[in-house]
Amino acid sequence: MVREQYISSTDDSGAPTPVTDSIYKIGIYGWRKRCLYLFVLLLIIILVVNFGLTIWILRVMWFNTEGMGYLQVKEDGVRLEGESEFLFPLYAEEIDSREDSALLVHSTDNVTLNARNANGDVTGSVSVGPSQVNAFGQHFTVSSSDKNLFYADNKEAVVGTGKLRVTGPQGALFEHSVETPVVKAEPLRDLRLESPTRFLSMEAPKGVHVKAMAGNIDAESSLDVILHSTEGL
C-alpha cells in the first residue's frame, strides 16, 4: 500500500512548489491477515489433538520403561505375561513358558509349526488339526532324557525302547519284513503269526527258537510246512 504526501517548498522565485514524498508500508492486511490467523489456529488445534491422541495411546497400550503392558523387553528376549492372541504368523527362535506353568498353544482351526532354512524353504513342519496330526521332515525322533525312544526316516523306523506293545484286538499288520529279537504274547494269551494269502517265513543268523511255556504249538498251512536247516538237523 502506497501513501503519497505532498510537502510544499519554495523555489528561488519565492513560489511554493509541491514535493511528493511516497511512504511504502510492508505487511499483510485485510482478508489475507484473517486467513493467516485462521491457518495458525487450525495448526494449533491439530497439534493439540495429536498430543492428546498420543497420550491416550500411551495410556491404553500401557507403555512403560520396560515395554508395553504385559510385554516386557529383556536382554535375552521378550517376556509376555498372561494370554496372547496372534492374528498373523509368529516368528521366534525359542518359546518358553514360566517355570511354574505349562505352555498352551490354542487355535480354533489348527496349529502349525514350521522350520525354514536360510533360503526360506520349509524343512520341517508339524500341524495339529481338529481331527489329525501331520508331521513333515527328513527325520522323526522321539527321545527321553537318556536315549531315543523312536526314530523314523524314509528308509526305516527304529523303536528304541525295550518293548513294543500292541494292544489292538486285531494285532499288528506289516506289509514288509519285521526285524526283532523276540515276539511274544501277553500272559495267558495265544500268540498267532499268520499270512492269509502268502507264505510266512522266519529267519535268524543263529537259529529260530519257538517255545510255549504252557500250551501247544500249532503250525497250519494249506500246502506244505517246510523246516529248512543249512547245518545240522
mmCIF file with all atom_site columns, C-alpha atoms in Angstrom, residues 9-223:
data_model
loop_
_atom_site.group_PDB
_atom_site.id
_atom_site.type_symbol
_atom_site.label_atom_id
_atom_site.label_alt_id
_atom_site.label_comp_id
_atom_site.label_asym_id
_atom_site.label_entity_id
_atom_site.label_seq_id
_atom_site.pdbx_PDB_ins_code
_atom_site.Cartn_x
_atom_site.Cartn_y
_atom_site.Cartn_z
_atom_site.occupancy
_atom_site.B_iso_or_equiv
_atom_site.pdbx_formal_charge
_atom_site.auth_seq_id
_atom_site.auth_comp_id
_atom_site.auth_asym_id
_atom_site.auth_atom_id
_atom_site.pdbx_PDB_model_num
ATOM 1   C CA . SER A 1 9   ? 8.641  24.130   -0.675 1.00 0.00 ? 9   SER A CA 1
ATOM 2   C CA . THR A 1 10  ? 9.707  27.464   -2.180 1.00 0.00 ? 10  THR A CA 1
ATOM 3   C CA . ASP A 1 11  ? 11.994 27.888   -5.113 1.00 0.00 ? 11  ASP A CA 1
ATOM 4   C CA . ASP A 1 12  ? 14.276 30.839   -5.937 1.00 0.00 ? 12  ASP A CA 1
ATOM 5   C CA . SER A 1 13  ? 11.361 32.906   -7.204 1.00 0.00 ? 13  SER A CA 1
ATOM 6   C CA . GLY A 1 14  ? 9.553  32.506   -3.886 1.00 0.00 ? 14  GLY A CA 1
ATOM 7   C CA . ALA A 1 15  ? 6.629  30.469   -5.335 1.00 0.00 ? 15  ALA A CA 1
ATOM 8   C CA . PRO A 1 16  ? 5.706  27.325   -3.347 1.00 0.00 ? 16  PRO A CA 1
ATOM 9   C CA . THR A 1 17  ? 6.427  24.070   -5.180 1.00 0.00 ? 17  THR A CA 1
ATOM 10  C CA . PRO A 1 18  ? 4.819  20.775   -4.013 1.00 0.00 ? 18  PRO A CA 1
ATOM 11  C CA . VAL A 1 19  ? 7.270  17.917   -3.292 1.00 0.00 ? 19  VAL A CA 1
ATOM 12  C CA . THR A 1 20  ? 5.957  14.337   -3.477 1.00 0.00 ? 20  THR A CA 1
ATOM 13  C CA . ASP A 1 21  ? 7.045  12.030   -0.629 1.00 0.00 ? 21  ASP A CA 1
ATOM 14  C CA . SER A 1 22  ? 5.973  8.380    -1.167 1.00 0.00 ? 22  SER A CA 1
ATOM 15  C CA . ILE A 1 23  ? 5.683  6.167    2.012  1.00 0.00 ? 23  ILE A CA 1
ATOM 16  C CA . TYR A 1 24  ? 5.547  2.334    1.436  1.00 0.00 ? 24  TYR A CA 1
ATOM 17  C CA . LYS A 1 25  ? 4.042  0.139    4.189  1.00 0.00 ? 25  LYS A CA 1
ATOM 18  C CA . ILE A 1 26  ? 5.029  -3.592   4.077  1.00 0.00 ? 26  ILE A CA 1
ATOM 19  C CA . GLY A 1 27  ? 2.661  -6.178   5.723  1.00 0.00 ? 27  GLY A CA 1
ATOM 20  C CA . ILE A 1 28  ? -0.460 -8.333   5.401  1.00 0.00 ? 28  ILE A CA 1
ATOM 21  C CA . TYR A 1 29  ? -3.753 -6.620   5.765  1.00 0.00 ? 29  TYR A CA 1
ATOM 22  C CA . GLY A 1 30  ? -7.370 -7.405   5.169  1.00 0.00 ? 30  GLY A CA 1
ATOM 23  C CA . TRP A 1 31  ? -8.560 -10.910  4.305  1.00 0.00 ? 31  TRP A CA 1
ATOM 24  C CA . ARG A 1 32  ? -5.002 -12.205  3.955  1.00 0.00 ? 32  ARG A CA 1
ATOM 25  C CA . LYS A 1 33  ? -4.344 -11.416  7.578  1.00 0.00 ? 33  LYS A CA 1
ATOM 26  C CA . ARG A 1 34  ? -7.519 -13.178  8.695  1.00 0.00 ? 34  ARG A CA 1
ATOM 27  C CA . CYS A 1 35  ? -6.625 -16.285  6.621  1.00 0.00 ? 35  CYS A CA 1
ATOM 28  C CA . LEU A 1 36  ? -3.175 -16.387  8.227  1.00 0.00 ? 36  LEU A CA 1
ATOM 29  C CA . TYR A 1 37  ? -4.655 -16.243  11.715 1.00 0.00 ? 37  TYR A CA 1
ATOM 30  C CA . LEU A 1 38  ? -7.133 -18.982  10.803 1.00 0.00 ? 38  LEU A CA 1
ATOM 31  C CA . PHE A 1 39  ? -4.316 -21.217  9.481  1.00 0.00 ? 39  PHE A CA 1
ATOM 32  C CA . VAL A 1 40  ? -2.283 -20.725  12.655 1.00 0.00 ? 40  VAL A CA 1
ATOM 33  C CA . LEU A 1 41  ? -5.361 -21.536  14.752 1.00 0.00 ? 41  LEU A CA 1
ATOM 34  C CA . LEU A 1 42  ? -6.020 -24.737  12.792 1.00 0.00 ? 42  LEU A CA 1
ATOM 35  C CA . LEU A 1 43  ? -2.372 -25.747  13.172 1.00 0.00 ? 43  LEU A CA 1
ATOM 36  C CA . ILE A 1 44  ? -2.544 -25.278  16.933 1.00 0.00 ? 44  ILE A CA 1
ATOM 37  C CA . ILE A 1 45  ? -5.755 -27.341  17.101 1.00 0.00 ? 45  ILE A CA 1
ATOM 38  C CA . ILE A 1 46  ? -4.145 -30.169  15.107 1.00 0.00 ? 46  ILE A CA 1
ATOM 39  C CA . LEU A 1 47  ? -1.094 -30.166  17.374 1.00 0.00 ? 47  LEU A CA 1
ATOM 40  C CA . VAL A 1 48  ? -3.277 -30.311  20.483 1.00 0.00 ? 48  VAL A CA 1
ATOM 41  C CA . VAL A 1 49  ? -5.359 -33.183  19.056 1.00 0.00 ? 49  VAL A CA 1
ATOM 42  C CA . ASN A 1 50  ? -2.238 -35.145  18.082 1.00 0.00 ? 50  ASN A CA 1
ATOM 43  C CA . PHE A 1 51  ? -0.739 -34.631  21.508 1.00 0.00 ? 51  PHE A CA 1
ATOM 44  C CA . GLY A 1 52  ? -3.969 -35.791  23.153 1.00 0.00 ? 52  GLY A CA 1
ATOM 45  C CA . LEU A 1 53  ? -4.142 -38.903  20.941 1.00 0.00 ? 53  LEU A CA 1
ATOM 46  C CA . THR A 1 54  ? -0.522 -39.711  21.751 1.00 0.00 ? 54  THR A CA 1
ATOM 47  C CA . ILE A 1 55  ? -1.199 -39.506  25.487 1.00 0.00 ? 55  ILE A CA 1
ATOM 48  C CA . TRP A 1 56  ? -4.329 -41.657  25.054 1.00 0.00 ? 56  TRP A CA 1
ATOM 49  C CA . ILE A 1 57  ? -2.441 -44.343  23.096 1.00 0.00 ? 57  ILE A CA 1
ATOM 50  C CA . LEU A 1 58  ? 0.318  -44.414  25.711 1.00 0.00 ? 58  LEU A CA 1
ATOM 51  C CA . ARG A 1 59  ? -2.243 -44.906  28.483 1.00 0.00 ? 59  ARG A CA 1
ATOM 52  C CA . VAL A 1 60  ? -4.288 -47.528  26.631 1.00 0.00 ? 60  VAL A CA 1
ATOM 53  C CA . MET A 1 61  ? -1.266 -49.590  25.490 1.00 0.00 ? 61  MET A CA 1
ATOM 54  C CA . TRP A 1 62  ? 0.361  -49.325  28.931 1.00 0.00 ? 62  TRP A CA 1
ATOM 55  C CA . PHE A 1 63  ? 3.716  -48.142  27.686 1.00 0.00 ? 63  PHE A CA 1
ATOM 56  C CA . ASN A 1 64  ? 6.412  -48.059  30.337 1.00 0.00 ? 64  ASN A CA 1
ATOM 57  C CA . THR A 1 65  ? 10.176 -48.107  30.604 1.00 0.00 ? 65  THR A CA 1
ATOM 58  C CA . GLU A 1 66  ? 10.338 -51.921  30.308 1.00 0.00 ? 66  GLU A CA 1
ATOM 59  C CA . GLY A 1 67  ? 7.960  -52.406  27.399 1.00 0.00 ? 67  GLY A CA 1
ATOM 60  C CA . MET A 1 68  ? 4.262  -52.267  26.644 1.00 0.00 ? 68  MET A CA 1
ATOM 61  C CA . GLY A 1 69  ? 1.747  -53.556  29.177 1.00 0.00 ? 69  GLY A CA 1
ATOM 62  C CA . TYR A 1 70  ? 2.363  -57.247  29.861 1.00 0.00 ? 70  TYR A CA 1
ATOM 63  C CA . LEU A 1 71  ? 5.011  -57.258  27.124 1.00 0.00 ? 71  LEU A CA 1
ATOM 64  C CA . GLN A 1 72  ? 8.466  -56.688  28.579 1.00 0.00 ? 72  GLN A CA 1
ATOM 65  C CA . VAL A 1 73  ? 11.646 -56.361  26.556 1.00 0.00 ? 73  VAL A CA 1
ATOM 66  C CA . LYS A 1 74  ? 14.582 -58.118  28.239 1.00 0.00 ? 74  LYS A CA 1
ATOM 67  C CA . GLU A 1 75  ? 18.217 -58.555  27.280 1.00 0.00 ? 75  GLU A CA 1
ATOM 68  C CA . ASP A 1 76  ? 17.659 -62.214  26.360 1.00 0.00 ? 76  ASP A CA 1
ATOM 69  C CA . GLY A 1 77  ? 14.339 -61.728  24.553 1.00 0.00 ? 77  GLY A CA 1
ATOM 70  C CA . VAL A 1 78  ? 10.734 -60.684  25.069 1.00 0.00 ? 78  VAL A CA 1
ATOM 71  C CA . ARG A 1 79  ? 8.599  -61.724  28.048 1.00 0.00 ? 79  ARG A CA 1
ATOM 72  C CA . LEU A 1 80  ? 4.812  -61.751  27.795 1.00 0.00 ? 80  LEU A CA 1
ATOM 73  C CA . GLU A 1 81  ? 2.545  -62.296  30.780 1.00 0.00 ? 81  GLU A CA 1
ATOM 74  C CA . GLY A 1 82  ? -0.978 -63.710  30.538 1.00 0.00 ? 82  GLY A CA 1
ATOM 75  C CA . GLU A 1 83  ? -2.820 -64.908  27.434 1.00 0.00 ? 83  GLU A CA 1
ATOM 76  C CA . SER A 1 84  ? -1.957 -63.532  23.996 1.00 0.00 ? 84  SER A CA 1
ATOM 77  C CA . GLU A 1 85  ? -3.696 -63.693  20.639 1.00 0.00 ? 85  GLU A CA 1
ATOM 78  C CA . PHE A 1 86  ? -1.713 -63.525  17.393 1.00 0.00 ? 86  PHE A CA 1
ATOM 79  C CA . LEU A 1 87  ? -3.584 -62.657  14.203 1.00 0.00 ? 87  LEU A CA 1
ATOM 80  C CA . PHE A 1 88  ? -0.605 -63.258  11.919 1.00 0.00 ? 88  PHE A CA 1
ATOM 81  C CA . PRO A 1 89  ? 2.348  -65.708  11.880 1.00 0.00 ? 89  PRO A CA 1
ATOM 82  C CA . LEU A 1 90  ? 4.776  -65.548  14.801 1.00 0.00 ? 90  LEU A CA 1
ATOM 83  C CA . TYR A 1 91  ? 8.494  -65.893  14.062 1.00 0.00 ? 91  TYR A CA 1
ATOM 84  C CA . ALA A 1 92  ? 10.680 -66.853  17.015 1.00 0.00 ? 92  ALA A CA 1
ATOM 85  C CA . GLU A 1 93  ? 13.820 -68.838  17.705 1.00 0.00 ? 93  GLU A CA 1
ATOM 86  C CA . GLU A 1 94  ? 12.635 -70.205  21.044 1.00 0.00 ? 94  GLU A CA 1
ATOM 87  C CA . ILE A 1 95  ? 9.348  -70.094  23.006 1.00 0.00 ? 95  ILE A CA 1
ATOM 88  C CA . ASP A 1 96  ? 9.428  -70.951  26.718 1.00 0.00 ? 96  ASP A CA 1
ATOM 89  C CA . SER A 1 97  ? 6.787  -70.916  29.424 1.00 0.00 ? 97  SER A CA 1
ATOM 90  C CA . ARG A 1 98  ? 7.198  -69.939  33.032 1.00 0.00 ? 98  ARG A CA 1
ATOM 91  C CA . GLU A 1 99  ? 8.832  -72.447  35.345 1.00 0.00 ? 99  GLU A CA 1
ATOM 92  C CA . ASP A 1 100 ? 5.607  -72.960  37.323 1.00 0.00 ? 100 ASP A CA 1
ATOM 93  C CA . SER A 1 101 ? 3.176  -73.225  34.386 1.00 0.00 ? 101 SER A CA 1
ATOM 94  C CA . ALA A 1 102 ? 2.686  -75.135  31.141 1.00 0.00 ? 102 ALA A CA 1
ATOM 95  C CA . LEU A 1 103 ? 2.860  -73.740  27.620 1.00 0.00 ? 103 LEU A CA 1
ATOM 96  C CA . LEU A 1 104 ? -0.554 -73.854  25.905 1.00 0.00 ? 104 LEU A CA 1
ATOM 97  C CA . VAL A 1 105 ? -0.976 -73.170  22.184 1.00 0.00 ? 105 VAL A CA 1
ATOM 98  C CA . HIS A 1 106 ? -4.636 -72.946  21.154 1.00 0.00 ? 106 HIS A CA 1
ATOM 99  C CA . SER A 1 107 ? -6.335 -72.276  17.834 1.00 0.00 ? 107 SER A CA 1
ATOM 100 C CA . THR A 1 108 ? -9.900 -72.596  16.543 1.00 0.00 ? 108 THR A CA 1
ATOM 101 C CA . ASP A 1 109 ? -8.669 -74.213  13.306 1.00 0.00 ? 109 ASP A CA 1
ATOM 102 C CA . ASN A 1 110 ? -5.189 -75.723  13.571 1.00 0.00 ? 110 ASN A CA 1
ATOM 103 C CA . VAL A 1 111 ? -1.729 -75.082  14.969 1.00 0.00 ? 111 VAL A CA 1
ATOM 104 C CA . THR A 1 112 ? 1.198  -75.297  12.544 1.00 0.00 ? 112 THR A CA 1
ATOM 105 C CA . LEU A 1 113 ? 4.900  -75.134  13.410 1.00 0.00 ? 113 LEU A CA 1
ATOM 106 C CA . ASN A 1 114 ? 7.303  -74.623  10.501 1.00 0.00 ? 114 ASN A CA 1
ATOM 107 C CA . ALA A 1 115 ? 11.110 -74.701  10.400 1.00 0.00 ? 115 ALA A CA 1
ATOM 108 C CA . ARG A 1 116 ? 12.826 -72.957  7.493  1.00 0.00 ? 116 ARG A CA 1
ATOM 109 C CA . ASN A 1 117 ? 16.359 -72.857  6.163  1.00 0.00 ? 117 ASN A CA 1
ATOM 110 C CA . ALA A 1 118 ? 18.370 -69.809  5.117  1.00 0.00 ? 118 ALA A CA 1
ATOM 111 C CA . ASN A 1 119 ? 16.565 -69.694  1.757  1.00 0.00 ? 119 ASN A CA 1
ATOM 112 C CA . GLY A 1 120 ? 13.135 -69.622  3.390  1.00 0.00 ? 120 GLY A CA 1
ATOM 113 C CA . ASP A 1 121 ? 12.187 -73.177  2.355  1.00 0.00 ? 121 ASP A CA 1
ATOM 114 C CA . VAL A 1 122 ? 10.220 -75.297  4.828  1.00 0.00 ? 122 VAL A CA 1
ATOM 115 C CA . THR A 1 123 ? 12.443 -78.140  6.076  1.00 0.00 ? 123 THR A CA 1
ATOM 116 C CA . GLY A 1 124 ? 10.172 -79.395  8.862  1.00 0.00 ? 124 GLY A CA 1
ATOM 117 C CA . SER A 1 125 ? 6.542  -78.920  9.813  1.00 0.00 ? 125 SER A CA 1
ATOM 118 C CA . VAL A 1 126 ? 4.081  -80.122  12.445 1.00 0.00 ? 126 VAL A CA 1
ATOM 119 C CA . SER A 1 127 ? 0.379  -79.377  12.009 1.00 0.00 ? 127 SER A CA 1
ATOM 120 C CA . VAL A 1 128 ? -2.232 -80.206  14.652 1.00 0.00 ? 128 VAL A CA 1
ATOM 121 C CA . GLY A 1 129 ? -5.752 -80.052  13.241 1.00 0.00 ? 129 GLY A CA 1
ATOM 122 C CA . PRO A 1 130 ? -9.233 -80.830  14.597 1.00 0.00 ? 130 PRO A CA 1
ATOM 123 C CA . SER A 1 131 ? -9.080 -84.494  13.523 1.00 0.00 ? 131 SER A CA 1
ATOM 124 C CA . GLN A 1 132 ? -5.473 -85.316  12.624 1.00 0.00 ? 132 GLN A CA 1
ATOM 125 C CA . VAL A 1 133 ? -1.817 -84.510  13.221 1.00 0.00 ? 133 VAL A CA 1
ATOM 126 C CA . ASN A 1 134 ? 0.552  -84.156  10.268 1.00 0.00 ? 134 ASN A CA 1
ATOM 127 C CA . ALA A 1 135 ? 4.346  -84.086  10.551 1.00 0.00 ? 135 ALA A CA 1
ATOM 128 C CA . PHE A 1 136 ? 6.805  -83.390  7.759  1.00 0.00 ? 136 PHE A CA 1
ATOM 129 C CA . GLY A 1 137 ? 10.574 -83.674  7.922  1.00 0.00 ? 137 GLY A CA 1
ATOM 130 C CA . GLN A 1 138 ? 13.601 -85.679  6.899  1.00 0.00 ? 138 GLN A CA 1
ATOM 131 C CA . HIS A 1 139 ? 13.722 -87.484  10.267 1.00 0.00 ? 139 HIS A CA 1
ATOM 132 C CA . PHE A 1 140 ? 11.235 -88.044  13.076 1.00 0.00 ? 140 PHE A CA 1
ATOM 133 C CA . THR A 1 141 ? 12.658 -88.689  16.539 1.00 0.00 ? 141 THR A CA 1
ATOM 134 C CA . VAL A 1 142 ? 11.046 -89.232  19.936 1.00 0.00 ? 142 VAL A CA 1
ATOM 135 C CA . SER A 1 143 ? 13.570 -89.277  22.761 1.00 0.00 ? 143 SER A CA 1
ATOM 136 C CA . SER A 1 144 ? 13.709 -89.260  26.536 1.00 0.00 ? 144 SER A CA 1
ATOM 137 C CA . SER A 1 145 ? 16.347 -87.714  28.734 1.00 0.00 ? 145 SER A CA 1
ATOM 138 C CA . ASP A 1 146 ? 18.847 -90.537  28.165 1.00 0.00 ? 146 ASP A CA 1
ATOM 139 C CA . LYS A 1 147 ? 18.015 -92.346  24.882 1.00 0.00 ? 147 LYS A CA 1
ATOM 140 C CA . ASN A 1 148 ? 15.980 -92.340  21.693 1.00 0.00 ? 148 ASN A CA 1
ATOM 141 C CA . LEU A 1 149 ? 12.554 -93.937  22.003 1.00 0.00 ? 149 LEU A CA 1
ATOM 142 C CA . PHE A 1 150 ? 11.529 -93.842  18.346 1.00 0.00 ? 150 PHE A CA 1
ATOM 143 C CA . TYR A 1 151 ? 13.268 -92.908  15.114 1.00 0.00 ? 151 TYR A CA 1
ATOM 144 C CA . ALA A 1 152 ? 11.893 -92.925  11.567 1.00 0.00 ? 152 ALA A CA 1
ATOM 145 C CA . ASP A 1 153 ? 13.018 -91.764  8.144  1.00 0.00 ? 153 ASP A CA 1
ATOM 146 C CA . ASN A 1 154 ? 12.299 -92.728  4.544  1.00 0.00 ? 154 ASN A CA 1
ATOM 147 C CA . LYS A 1 155 ? 14.303 -95.973  4.925  1.00 0.00 ? 155 LYS A CA 1
ATOM 148 C CA . GLU A 1 156 ? 13.437 -97.440  8.328  1.00 0.00 ? 156 GLU A CA 1
ATOM 149 C CA . ALA A 1 157 ? 11.675 -96.990  11.649 1.00 0.00 ? 157 ALA A CA 1
ATOM 150 C CA . VAL A 1 158 ? 13.508 -97.883  14.853 1.00 0.00 ? 158 VAL A CA 1
ATOM 151 C CA . VAL A 1 159 ? 11.903 -98.439  18.261 1.00 0.00 ? 159 VAL A CA 1
ATOM 152 C CA . GLY A 1 160 ? 14.484 -97.751  20.944 1.00 0.00 ? 160 GLY A CA 1
ATOM 153 C CA . THR A 1 161 ? 12.504 -98.947  23.957 1.00 0.00 ? 161 THR A CA 1
ATOM 154 C CA . GLY A 1 162 ? 12.945 -102.364 25.487 1.00 0.00 ? 162 GLY A CA 1
ATOM 155 C CA . LYS A 1 163 ? 9.432  -103.449 24.485 1.00 0.00 ? 163 LYS A CA 1
ATOM 156 C CA . LEU A 1 164 ? 6.907  -102.523 21.778 1.00 0.00 ? 164 LEU A CA 1
ATOM 157 C CA . ARG A 1 165 ? 3.378  -103.397 22.905 1.00 0.00 ? 165 ARG A CA 1
ATOM 158 C CA . VAL A 1 166 ? 0.412  -103.651 20.529 1.00 0.00 ? 166 VAL A CA 1
ATOM 159 C CA . THR A 1 167 ? -2.924 -103.810 22.382 1.00 0.00 ? 167 THR A CA 1
ATOM 160 C CA . GLY A 1 168 ? -5.355 -103.788 19.454 1.00 0.00 ? 168 GLY A CA 1
ATOM 161 C CA . PRO A 1 169 ? -7.708 -106.793 19.101 1.00 0.00 ? 169 PRO A CA 1
ATOM 162 C CA . GLN A 1 170 ? -6.565 -107.369 15.504 1.00 0.00 ? 170 GLN A CA 1
ATOM 163 C CA . GLY A 1 171 ? -2.878 -107.248 16.406 1.00 0.00 ? 171 GLY A CA 1
ATOM 164 C CA . ALA A 1 172 ? -0.335 -105.615 14.114 1.00 0.00 ? 172 ALA A CA 1
ATOM 165 C CA . LEU A 1 173 ? -0.261 -105.732 10.301 1.00 0.00 ? 173 LEU A CA 1
ATOM 166 C CA . PHE A 1 174 ? 3.082  -105.454 8.493  1.00 0.00 ? 174 PHE A CA 1
ATOM 167 C CA . GLU A 1 175 ? 3.285  -105.174 4.719  1.00 0.00 ? 175 GLU A CA 1
ATOM 168 C CA . HIS A 1 176 ? 7.008  -105.967 4.651  1.00 0.00 ? 176 HIS A CA 1
ATOM 169 C CA . SER A 1 177 ? 9.577  -107.692 6.832  1.00 0.00 ? 177 SER A CA 1
ATOM 170 C CA . VAL A 1 178 ? 9.952  -107.128 10.568 1.00 0.00 ? 178 VAL A CA 1
ATOM 171 C CA . GLU A 1 179 ? 13.265 -107.404 12.394 1.00 0.00 ? 179 GLU A CA 1
ATOM 172 C CA . THR A 1 180 ? 13.056 -108.057 16.128 1.00 0.00 ? 180 THR A CA 1
ATOM 173 C CA . PRO A 1 181 ? 14.820 -110.355 18.623 1.00 0.00 ? 181 PRO A CA 1
ATOM 174 C CA . VAL A 1 182 ? 11.652 -111.516 20.445 1.00 0.00 ? 182 VAL A CA 1
ATOM 175 C CA . VAL A 1 183 ? 7.969  -111.884 19.539 1.00 0.00 ? 183 VAL A CA 1
ATOM 176 C CA . LYS A 1 184 ? 5.695  -112.923 22.417 1.00 0.00 ? 184 LYS A CA 1
ATOM 177 C CA . ALA A 1 185 ? 2.115  -112.602 23.592 1.00 0.00 ? 185 ALA A CA 1
ATOM 178 C CA . GLU A 1 186 ? 0.763  -111.271 26.860 1.00 0.00 ? 186 GLU A CA 1
ATOM 179 C CA . PRO A 1 187 ? 0.467  -113.714 29.753 1.00 0.00 ? 187 PRO A CA 1
ATOM 180 C CA . LEU A 1 188 ? -2.446 -116.189 29.404 1.00 0.00 ? 188 LEU A CA 1
ATOM 181 C CA . ARG A 1 189 ? -2.974 -115.234 25.754 1.00 0.00 ? 189 ARG A CA 1
ATOM 182 C CA . ASP A 1 190 ? -2.140 -117.018 22.493 1.00 0.00 ? 190 ASP A CA 1
ATOM 183 C CA . LEU A 1 191 ? 0.462  -115.827 20.013 1.00 0.00 ? 191 LEU A CA 1
ATOM 184 C CA . ARG A 1 192 ? -0.535 -116.112 16.363 1.00 0.00 ? 192 ARG A CA 1
ATOM 185 C CA . LEU A 1 193 ? 1.668  -115.418 13.350 1.00 0.00 ? 193 LEU A CA 1
ATOM 186 C CA . GLU A 1 194 ? -0.209 -115.765 10.075 1.00 0.00 ? 194 GLU A CA 1
ATOM 187 C CA . SER A 1 195 ? -0.156 -114.779 6.425  1.00 0.00 ? 195 SER A CA 1
ATOM 188 C CA . PRO A 1 196 ? -3.650 -115.098 4.871  1.00 0.00 ? 196 PRO A CA 1
ATOM 189 C CA . THR A 1 197 ? -2.660 -115.158 1.167  1.00 0.00 ? 197 THR A CA 1
ATOM 190 C CA . ARG A 1 198 ? 1.125  -115.648 1.036  1.00 0.00 ? 198 ARG A CA 1
ATOM 191 C CA . PHE A 1 199 ? 3.781  -117.554 2.959  1.00 0.00 ? 199 PHE A CA 1
ATOM 192 C CA . LEU A 1 200 ? 5.220  -116.868 6.403  1.00 0.00 ? 200 LEU A CA 1
ATOM 193 C CA . SER A 1 201 ? 8.988  -117.054 6.789  1.00 0.00 ? 201 SER A CA 1
ATOM 194 C CA . MET A 1 202 ? 11.115 -116.737 9.934  1.00 0.00 ? 202 MET A CA 1
ATOM 195 C CA . GLU A 1 203 ? 14.888 -116.384 9.598  1.00 0.00 ? 203 GLU A CA 1
ATOM 196 C CA . ALA A 1 204 ? 17.750 -115.740 12.022 1.00 0.00 ? 204 ALA A CA 1
ATOM 197 C CA . PRO A 1 205 ? 21.554 -115.942 11.674 1.00 0.00 ? 205 PRO A CA 1
ATOM 198 C CA . LYS A 1 206 ? 21.867 -118.044 14.855 1.00 0.00 ? 206 LYS A CA 1
ATOM 199 C CA . GLY A 1 207 ? 18.637 -120.012 14.768 1.00 0.00 ? 207 GLY A CA 1
ATOM 200 C CA . VAL A 1 208 ? 14.908 -119.602 15.395 1.00 0.00 ? 208 VAL A CA 1
ATOM 201 C CA . HIS A 1 209 ? 13.626 -120.681 18.818 1.00 0.00 ? 209 HIS A CA 1
ATOM 202 C CA . VAL A 1 210 ? 9.890  -121.373 19.207 1.00 0.00 ? 210 VAL A CA 1
ATOM 203 C CA . LYS A 1 211 ? 8.720  -122.146 22.736 1.00 0.00 ? 211 LYS A CA 1
ATOM 204 C CA . ALA A 1 212 ? 5.355  -122.440 24.506 1.00 0.00 ? 212 ALA A CA 1
ATOM 205 C CA . MET A 1 213 ? 5.670  -122.250 28.285 1.00 0.00 ? 213 MET A CA 1
ATOM 206 C CA . ALA A 1 214 ? 2.133  -123.560 28.948 1.00 0.00 ? 214 ALA A CA 1
ATOM 207 C CA . GLY A 1 215 ? 0.292  -124.925 25.932 1.00 0.00 ? 215 GLY A CA 1
ATOM 208 C CA . ASN A 1 216 ? 0.739  -126.329 22.457 1.00 0.00 ? 216 ASN A CA 1
ATOM 209 C CA . ILE A 1 217 ? 2.500  -125.176 19.313 1.00 0.00 ? 217 ILE A CA 1
ATOM 210 C CA . ASP A 1 218 ? 0.341  -125.463 16.192 1.00 0.00 ? 218 ASP A CA 1
ATOM 211 C CA . ALA A 1 219 ? 1.526  -124.928 12.607 1.00 0.00 ? 219 ALA A CA 1
ATOM 212 C CA . GLU A 1 220 ? -1.170 -124.901 9.902  1.00 0.00 ? 220 GLU A CA 1
ATOM 213 C CA . SER A 1 221 ? -0.775 -124.473 6.165  1.00 0.00 ? 221 SER A CA 1
ATOM 214 C CA . SER A 1 222 ? -2.907 -125.036 3.071  1.00 0.00 ? 222 SER A CA 1
ATOM 215 C CA . LEU A 1 223 ? 0.013  -126.850 1.392  1.00 0.00 ? 223 LEU A CA 1
#
